[in-house]
Amino acid sequence: MYDPPNPEEYFRNNDLDKDFKRAGLRDRQVKLLSEAVEMLEAFRTPSGQDGSRLSNDWLGRHGWKVQMVPSIGYKLPDEELLGPLLPALRRYGITILLGASLYPVLPKLSPVWELDWNEEKLDYFFDIHRTGYHMVWDEKRRFAIHGNDGDYDVYAGPEDLIRAALPSFLLGAAATLENKLGIEQEHGPGCMDGILEHYAPFMLD
């Protein structure tokens, strides 16, 4: 069994500091992480593992929509997923993205990085966190991408932003079904039922 790193040691001596800059000093990172966790809830996966997902309370109160897509940095060419993202965010007034690991699932202490504003660096962040829970968001919490352990990512935010941030072939119910079927080939029929039921009220048609 994998033992999670000591939170204090993980925060102070993190290998990723050579690749990404921290989002300010300790107190600011703790505040940003705490605010990010407010968007989430813990749940138990079909395999019995602890996981995290976007909270329906948060999605409902903010009028957000969600779209499930293949994991960034893994299942599709990165430029297809990330190409529309940065221009869409910029048009929405978002110019700074934050990133954090969510392991332990809802961590009490973990670094928060300010991600460079380019596809290559953003892709690298997703790629190195692919087999784990992680999230990218902006400081004002207008948008988020929640990564689910290498199986899928969930884009969440206002509907017009989500539609602009993704290529058309990854939008809507048909794209969600295709992603679901691919995951079930790997993990077995029905493995996605609970998560799809959870997000159903907020899914793009």
XYZ file of N, CA and C in Angstrom:
615
model
N 0.856 -1.190 0.000
C 0.000 0.000 0.000
C 0.893 1.241 0.000
N 0.475 2.238 -0.768
C 1.249 3.474 -0.860
C 0.955 4.355 0.338
N 1.995 4.771 1.041
C 1.827 5.684 2.162
C 1.951 7.117 1.653
N 0.950 7.966 1.897
C 1.047 9.351 1.450
C 2.218 10.050 2.110
N 2.822 10.992 1.414
C 3.968 11.690 1.988
C 3.551 12.487 3.222
N 4.506 12.664 4.121
C 4.258 13.548 5.248
C 3.904 14.928 4.704
N 2.741 15.477 5.069
C 2.313 16.739 4.450
C 3.326 17.863 4.596
N 3.924 17.992 5.765
C 4.874 19.081 5.968
C 6.110 18.899 5.100
N 6.600 17.666 5.029
C 7.777 17.396 4.191
C 7.433 17.581 2.718
N 6.255 17.124 2.319
C 5.809 17.263 0.925
C 5.708 18.733 0.547
N 5.278 19.557 1.492
C 5.154 20.979 1.214
C 6.523 21.645 1.126
N 7.415 21.324 2.046
C 8.692 22.042 2.127
C 9.684 21.604 1.064
N 9.724 20.321 0.748
C 10.744 19.796 -0.165
C 10.064 19.029 -1.294
N 9.595 19.764 -2.267
C 8.862 19.135 -3.352
C 9.676 19.178 -4.636
N 9.810 18.035 -5.280
C 10.626 17.941 -6.487
C 10.125 18.852 -7.602
N 8.836 19.174 -7.603
C 8.282 19.982 -8.689
C 8.686 21.439 -8.611
N 9.316 21.836 -7.521
C 9.734 23.230 -7.411
C 10.769 23.603 -8.469
N 11.424 22.612 -9.028
C 12.390 22.921 -10.082
C 11.696 23.214 -11.412
N 10.426 22.834 -11.522
C 9.686 23.018 -12.767
C 8.628 24.115 -12.690
N 8.103 24.367 -11.500
C 7.024 25.336 -11.337
C 7.330 26.258 -10.165
N 6.843 27.489 -10.261
C 7.035 28.418 -9.148
C 5.840 28.360 -8.214
N 6.118 28.482 -6.933
C 5.060 28.475 -5.947
C 4.188 29.731 -6.090
N 2.915 29.577 -5.733
C 1.968 30.691 -5.815
C 2.042 31.516 -4.532
N 3.202 32.098 -4.299
C 3.384 32.935 -3.123
C 3.964 32.175 -1.951
N 3.962 32.830 -0.806
C 4.506 32.240 0.409
C 3.515 31.245 1.005
N 3.943 30.614 2.081
C 3.176 29.526 2.674
C 1.722 29.898 2.973
N 1.508 31.028 3.645
C 0.151 31.393 4.042
C -0.761 31.557 2.832
N -0.238 32.127 1.771
C -1.070 32.303 0.575
C -1.388 30.958 -0.063
N -0.413 30.067 -0.126
C -0.670 28.746 -0.699
C -1.712 27.982 0.119
N -1.608 28.053 1.433
C -2.585 27.377 2.292
C -3.976 27.942 2.049
N -4.082 29.261 1.916
C -5.377 29.895 1.639
C -5.931 29.457 0.285
N -5.085 29.454 -0.731
C -5.537 29.066 -2.075
C -5.992 27.611 -2.101
N -5.245 26.741 -1.434
C -5.614 25.327 -1.417
C -6.928 25.129 -0.673
N -7.081 25.827 0.431
C -8.327 25.743 1.197
C -9.517 26.179 0.352
N -9.343 27.242 -0.418
C -10.416 27.722 -1.287
C -10.712 26.725 -2.399
N -9.672 26.083 -2.920
C -9.887 25.076 -3.960
C -10.668 23.888 -3.419
N -10.320 23.451 -2.222
C -10.978 22.292 -1.625
C -12.462 22.567 -1.368
N -12.832 23.829 -1.201
C -14.241 24.177 -1.034
C -15.071 23.796 -2.261
N -14.422 23.645 -3.398
C -15.131 23.260 -4.625
C -15.341 21.750 -4.726
N -14.770 20.990 -3.786
C -14.697 19.540 -3.910
C -15.431 18.823 -2.788
N -15.590 17.522 -2.998
C -16.060 16.629 -1.948
C -15.360 15.293 -2.111
N -15.237 14.575 -1.034
C -14.650 13.235 -1.077
C -15.726 12.217 -1.433
N -15.321 11.124 -2.084
C -16.246 10.022 -2.360
C -15.458 8.727 -2.439
N -16.168 7.616 -2.376
C -15.545 6.301 -2.454
C -15.741 5.743 -3.854
N -14.641 5.371 -4.516
C -14.700 4.849 -5.871
C -15.245 3.417 -5.852
N -15.697 2.900 -7.017
C -16.192 1.522 -7.049
C -15.171 0.497 -6.576
N -13.893 0.821 -6.715
C -12.846 -0.110 -6.263
C -12.582 0.002 -4.768
N -13.301 0.899 -4.091
C -13.136 1.051 -2.660
C -12.087 2.063 -2.241
N -11.521 2.790 -3.210
C -10.515 3.798 -2.901
C -11.180 5.142 -2.621
N -10.483 5.977 -1.879
C -10.956 7.338 -1.661
C -10.646 8.179 -2.889
N -11.590 9.016 -3.269
C -11.392 9.909 -4.398
C -11.953 11.279 -4.096
N -11.774 12.211 -5.022
C -12.389 13.529 -4.894
C -13.108 13.855 -6.195
N -14.110 14.703 -6.092
C -14.863 15.155 -7.257
C -15.403 16.543 -6.952
N -15.808 17.242 -7.994
C -16.393 18.552 -7.798
C -17.719 18.418 -7.056
N -17.948 19.315 -6.129
C -19.129 19.262 -5.292
C -20.365 19.748 -6.053
N -21.450 18.991 -5.974
C -22.692 19.434 -6.598
C -23.224 20.701 -5.951
N -22.973 20.870 -4.671
C -23.378 22.104 -4.006
C -22.689 23.306 -4.645
N -21.377 23.174 -4.875
C -20.639 24.262 -5.513
C -21.144 24.490 -6.936
N -21.280 23.426 -7.705
C -21.724 23.561 -9.095
C -23.086 24.229 -9.166
N -24.009 23.821 -8.309
C -25.355 24.377 -8.337
C -25.394 25.829 -7.914
N -24.690 26.178 -6.844
C -24.722 27.550 -6.342
C -24.109 28.536 -7.324
N -23.182 28.056 -8.156
C -22.494 28.959 -9.087
C -22.997 28.830 -10.518
N -23.989 27.983 -10.734
C -24.553 27.841 -12.076
C -23.567 27.281 -13.085
N -22.653 26.420 -12.622
C -21.639 25.875 -13.508
C -22.170 24.662 -14.278
N -21.541 24.421 -15.420
C -21.722 23.203 -16.196
C -20.414 22.424 -16.188
N -20.504 21.137 -16.515
C -19.300 20.310 -16.560
C -19.257 19.511 -17.863
N -18.045 19.198 -18.282
C -17.826 18.300 -19.407
C -16.685 17.369 -19.071
N -16.933 16.087 -19.174
C -15.915 15.074 -18.937
C -15.144 14.829 -20.230
N -13.824 14.807 -20.139
C -12.980 14.603 -21.319
C -11.895 13.589 -20.981
N -11.270 12.989 -22.000
C -10.123 12.107 -21.727
C -9.025 12.862 -20.997
N -8.246 12.146 -20.214
C -7.212 12.791 -19.409
C -6.225 13.560 -20.267
N -6.013 14.808 -19.893
C -5.039 15.641 -20.583
C -3.652 15.032 -20.377
N -2.856 15.039 -21.436
C -1.504 14.506 -21.341
C -1.436 13.001 -21.478
N -2.566 12.374 -21.901
C -2.545 10.912 -21.951
C -3.295 10.361 -23.150
N -4.590 10.617 -23.267
C -5.407 9.878 -24.217
C -5.654 10.580 -25.547
N -5.371 11.836 -25.651
C -5.501 12.563 -26.909
C -4.286 13.456 -27.087
N -3.950 13.792 -28.348
C -2.852 14.753 -28.544
C -3.115 16.017 -27.732
N -2.120 16.467 -27.019
C -2.300 17.564 -26.069
C -2.801 18.839 -26.738
N -2.323 19.097 -27.960
C -2.719 20.343 -28.600
C -4.209 20.372 -28.908
N -4.816 19.193 -29.109
C -6.253 19.162 -29.363
C -7.039 19.559 -28.130
N -6.545 19.192 -26.960
C -7.234 19.528 -25.723
C -6.893 20.930 -25.243
N -5.640 21.305 -25.320
C -5.205 22.558 -24.726
C -5.218 23.724 -25.706
N -5.286 23.443 -27.004
C -5.266 24.523 -27.996
C -6.318 25.594 -27.764
N -7.596 25.216 -27.551
C -8.620 26.248 -27.347
C -8.639 26.830 -25.939
N -8.005 26.168 -24.981
C -8.203 26.516 -23.578
C -7.685 27.907 -23.230
N -6.421 28.158 -23.498
C -5.845 29.416 -23.064
C -6.496 30.628 -23.720
N -6.757 30.614 -25.036
C -7.481 31.751 -25.618
C -8.863 31.951 -25.009
N -9.572 30.863 -24.720
C -10.905 30.983 -24.118
C -10.816 31.604 -22.733
N -9.841 31.171 -21.938
C -9.685 31.734 -20.604
C -9.299 33.203 -20.664
N -8.426 33.535 -21.595
C -8.002 34.936 -21.722
C -9.184 35.831 -22.073
N -10.036 35.353 -22.980
C -11.226 36.149 -23.343
C -12.154 36.320 -22.144
N -12.092 35.394 -21.220
C -12.933 35.458 -20.029
C -12.291 36.271 -18.913
N -11.105 36.788 -19.178
C -10.409 37.603 -18.185
C -9.534 36.820 -17.236
N -9.316 35.538 -17.526
C -8.473 34.697 -16.684
C -7.086 34.615 -17.296
N -6.086 35.076 -16.583
C -4.721 35.076 -17.123
C -3.728 34.371 -16.210
N -4.152 33.937 -15.043
C -3.279 33.203 -14.131
C -3.981 31.922 -13.711
N -3.300 30.792 -13.881
C -3.831 29.505 -13.463
C -3.005 28.939 -12.320
N -3.686 28.309 -11.395
C -3.054 27.655 -10.261
C -3.199 26.150 -10.406
N -2.277 25.417 -9.855
C -2.352 23.962 -9.917
C -1.917 23.344 -8.608
N -2.537 22.227 -8.248
C -2.160 21.520 -7.019
C -2.468 20.040 -7.175
N -1.701 19.230 -6.473
C -2.011 17.823 -6.325
C -3.090 17.690 -5.263
N -3.969 16.711 -5.430
C -5.008 16.454 -4.439
C -4.773 15.107 -3.767
N -3.506 14.797 -3.546
C -3.192 13.575 -2.815
C -2.386 13.921 -1.570
N -2.853 13.637 -0.389
C -4.089 12.940 -0.062
C -5.303 13.597 -0.707
N -6.403 12.870 -0.761
C -7.517 13.247 -1.623
C -7.994 14.674 -1.378
N -8.196 15.040 -0.145
C -8.504 16.427 0.189
C -7.425 16.911 1.158
N -6.296 17.351 0.618
C -5.118 17.579 1.444
C -5.283 18.762 2.387
N -4.625 18.642 3.538
C -4.579 19.758 4.463
C -3.389 20.659 4.186
N -2.401 20.116 3.491
C -1.215 20.897 3.176
C -0.571 20.320 1.924
N -0.489 21.126 0.895
C 0.143 20.703 -0.347
C 0.556 21.958 -1.090
N 1.648 21.916 -1.834
C 2.040 23.107 -2.581
C 0.965 23.525 -3.581
N 0.889 24.811 -3.818
C 0.088 25.358 -4.917
C 1.055 26.086 -5.831
N 0.997 25.742 -7.104
C 1.896 26.351 -8.069
C 1.135 27.302 -8.977
N 1.828 28.347 -9.383
C 1.309 29.239 -10.418
C 1.865 28.750 -11.746
N 0.984 28.331 -12.645
C 1.411 27.669 -13.872
C 1.736 28.683 -14.962
N 2.815 28.415 -15.684
C 3.173 29.275 -16.807
C 2.064 29.259 -17.851
N 1.878 30.398 -18.484
C 0.764 30.568 -19.404
C 1.157 30.097 -20.804
N 1.406 28.807 -20.927
C 1.652 28.250 -22.261
C 1.277 26.775 -22.250
N 0.960 26.261 -23.434
C 0.465 24.893 -23.551
C 1.482 23.873 -23.062
N 2.754 24.101 -23.357
C 3.774 23.111 -23.016
C 3.869 22.901 -21.516
N 3.913 23.995 -20.759
C 4.020 23.883 -19.306
C 2.740 23.330 -18.694
N 1.605 23.767 -19.231
C 0.335 23.278 -18.712
C 0.201 21.784 -18.974
N 0.575 21.365 -20.157
C 0.545 19.943 -20.495
C 1.456 19.146 -19.561
N 2.617 19.705 -19.246
C 3.555 19.009 -18.365
C 2.960 18.832 -16.975
N 2.273 19.849 -16.483
C 1.639 19.728 -15.171
C 0.634 18.583 -15.170
N -0.227 18.527 -16.176
C -1.209 17.449 -16.242
C -0.534 16.092 -16.406
N 0.489 16.044 -17.209
C 1.130 14.767 -17.496
C 1.765 14.159 -16.250
N 2.442 14.968 -15.455
C 3.123 14.414 -14.286
C 2.155 14.099 -13.146
N 0.945 14.657 -13.204
C -0.053 14.358 -12.181
C -1.114 13.377 -12.663
N -0.922 12.816 -13.836
C -2.002 12.053 -14.464
C -2.523 10.934 -13.573
N -1.644 10.160 -12.970
C -2.092 9.040 -12.146
C -2.314 9.499 -10.712
N -3.247 10.373 -10.539
C -3.607 10.884 -9.226
C -4.662 11.962 -9.380
N -5.189 12.401 -8.284
C -6.167 13.491 -8.315
C -5.422 14.825 -8.282
N -5.884 15.774 -9.061
C -5.220 17.064 -9.161
C -6.227 18.072 -9.700
N -5.886 19.345 -9.631
C -6.803 20.361 -10.135
C -6.042 21.591 -10.608
N -6.599 22.217 -11.636
C -6.151 23.519 -12.121
C -7.345 24.459 -11.998
N -7.106 25.664 -11.503
C -8.198 26.622 -11.333
C -7.612 28.036 -11.327
N -8.487 29.042 -11.314
C -7.990 30.410 -11.204
C -8.338 30.953 -9.824
N -7.619 31.970 -9.398
C -7.717 32.428 -8.019
C -9.127 32.880 -7.651
N -9.862 33.437 -8.598
C -11.226 33.896 -8.308
C -12.252 32.769 -8.435
N -11.786 31.571 -8.728
C -12.636 30.376 -8.826
C -13.770 30.571 -9.839
N -13.365 30.982 -11.034
C -14.317 31.130 -12.131
C -14.313 29.928 -13.061
N -13.391 28.984 -12.816
C -13.178 27.874 -13.744
C -12.295 26.856 -13.041
N -12.472 25.574 -13.384
C -11.606 24.533 -12.810
C -11.541 23.344 -13.748
N -10.420 22.649 -13.713
C -10.279 21.332 -14.336
C -9.859 20.375 -13.225
N -10.684 19.377 -12.981
C -10.391 18.392 -11.945
C -9.988 17.090 -12.614
N -8.809 16.594 -12.275
C -8.291 15.370 -12.869
C -8.538 14.162 -11.983
N -9.071 13.114 -12.583
C -9.450 11.912 -11.846
C -8.544 10.736 -12.176
N -7.387 10.682 -11.550
C -6.541 9.495 -11.520
C -6.269 8.862 -12.885
N -6.094 9.700 -13.900
C -5.712 9.190 -15.209
C -6.844 8.660 -16.061
N -8.080 8.671 -15.544
C -9.210 8.165 -16.315
C -9.913 9.261 -17.110
N -10.100 10.407 -16.489
C -10.790 11.512 -17.176
C -10.504 12.803 -16.424
N -10.752 13.911 -17.105
C -10.715 15.226 -16.491
C -12.095 15.849 -16.621
N -12.472 16.667 -15.672
C -13.759 17.353 -15.706
C -13.505 18.850 -15.799
N -13.915 19.426 -16.924
C -13.909 20.877 -17.081
C -15.168 21.418 -16.422
N -15.049 22.476 -15.637
C -16.201 23.022 -14.935
C -16.138 24.542 -14.928
N -17.298 25.166 -15.155
C -17.381 26.622 -15.156
C -18.646 27.067 -15.866
N -18.772 28.338 -16.158
C -19.918 28.814 -16.929
C -19.995 28.111 -18.284
N -21.200 27.848 -18.752
C -21.360 27.047 -19.963
C -20.651 27.653 -21.164
N -20.745 28.974 -21.350
C -20.108 29.568 -22.523
C -18.596 29.401 -22.486
N -18.020 29.445 -21.290
C -16.574 29.260 -21.173
C -16.183 27.819 -21.456
N -16.929 26.861 -20.925
C -16.614 25.447 -21.161
C -16.703 25.128 -22.651
N -17.732 25.631 -23.306
C -17.882 25.360 -24.743
C -16.751 25.979 -25.556
N -16.271 27.140 -25.141
C -15.173 27.785 -25.859
C -13.831 27.131 -25.562
N -13.706 26.500 -24.389
C -12.422 25.962 -23.949
C -12.115 24.580 -24.504
N -13.111 23.941 -25.148
C -12.926 22.588 -25.656
C -13.266 22.509 -27.143
N -12.576 21.640 -27.885
C -12.971 21.415 -29.278
C -14.359 20.792 -29.338
N -15.076 21.026 -30.413
C -16.484 20.629 -30.513
C -16.676 19.122 -30.366
N -15.709 18.315 -30.814
C -15.897 16.861 -30.752
C -15.806 16.314 -29.332
N -15.423 17.157 -28.373
C -15.363 16.729 -26.979
C -16.510 17.295 -26.148
N -17.486 17.900 -26.792
C -18.598 18.518 -26.084
C -19.867 17.698 -26.203
N -20.638 17.636 -25.134
C -21.972 17.070 -25.191
C -22.062 15.612 -24.788
N -23.293 15.107 -24.835
C -23.593 13.766 -24.335
C -22.875 12.669 -25.111
N -22.759 12.836 -26.434
C -22.101 11.807 -27.243
C -20.629 11.674 -26.857
N -19.971 12.802 -26.621
C -18.570 12.772 -26.220
C -18.413 12.137 -24.841
N -19.338 12.444 -23.940
C -19.303 11.837 -22.609
C -19.477 10.325 -22.696
N -20.417 9.874 -23.532
C -20.646 8.440 -23.687
C -19.419 7.742 -24.251
N -18.778 8.344 -25.230
C -17.576 7.740 -25.813
C -16.477 7.602 -24.762
N -16.321 8.627 -23.947
C -15.320 8.572 -22.883
C -15.679 7.495 -21.861
N -16.950 7.411 -21.499
C -17.426 6.401 -20.552
C -17.120 4.997 -21.057
N -17.421 4.732 -22.318
C -17.202 3.405 -22.868
C -15.717 3.039 -22.875
N -14.876 4.019 -23.153
C -13.441 3.765 -23.134
C -12.939 3.413 -21.743
N -13.454 4.111 -20.737
C -13.046 3.839 -19.358
C -13.558 2.471 -18.908
N -14.786 2.131 -19.318
C -15.344 0.839 -18.921
C -14.611 -0.324 -19.573
N -14.033 -0.118 -20.729
C -13.214 -1.169 -21.329
C -12.023 -1.504 -20.434
N -11.524 -0.491 -19.746
C -10.351 -0.682 -18.886
C -10.737 -1.166 -17.494
N -11.833 -0.624 -16.942
C -12.162 -0.881 -15.532
C -13.421 -1.708 -15.320
N -14.128 -2.017 -16.383
C -15.299 -2.872 -16.237
C -16.612 -2.120 -16.357
N -17.656 -2.808 -16.857
C -18.968 -2.191 -17.019
C -19.516 -1.667 -15.692
N -20.123 -0.491 -15.774
C -20.753 0.087 -14.600
C -19.847 0.912 -13.714
N -18.546 0.928 -14.005
C -17.624 1.633 -13.118
C -17.854 3.141 -13.104
N -18.496 3.652 -14.169
C -18.715 5.091 -14.270
C -20.116 5.511 -13.834
N -20.956 4.568 -13.467
C -22.359 4.900 -13.195
C -22.498 5.940 -12.090
N -21.783 5.757 -11.003
C -21.922 6.660 -9.868
C -21.467 8.070 -10.185
N -20.334 8.198 -10.871
C -19.809 9.533 -11.160
C -20.680 10.233 -12.187
N -21.200 9.484 -13.154
C -22.083 10.097 -14.144
C -23.399 10.534 -13.502
N -23.906 9.748 -12.585
C -25.119 10.143 -11.869
C -24.870 11.413 -11.051
N -23.688 11.479 -10.446
C -23.336 12.656 -9.645
C -23.338 13.929 -10.486
N -22.711 13.858 -11.665
C -22.569 15.057 -12.496
C -23.759 15.308 -13.429
N -24.679 14.355 -13.526
C -25.763 14.431 -14.512
C -26.501 15.763 -14.534
N -26.829 16.373 -13.393
C -27.596 17.624 -13.452
C -26.831 18.785 -14.098
N -25.533 18.626 -14.259
C -24.698 19.751 -14.717
C -23.986 19.460 -16.043
N -24.217 18.281 -16.590
C -23.546 17.900 -17.836
C -24.047 18.713 -19.031
N -23.129 19.025 -19.941
C -23.535 19.647 -21.198
C -24.301 18.639 -22.049
N -25.360 19.092 -22.699
C -26.118 18.238 -23.613
C -25.355 18.058 -24.915
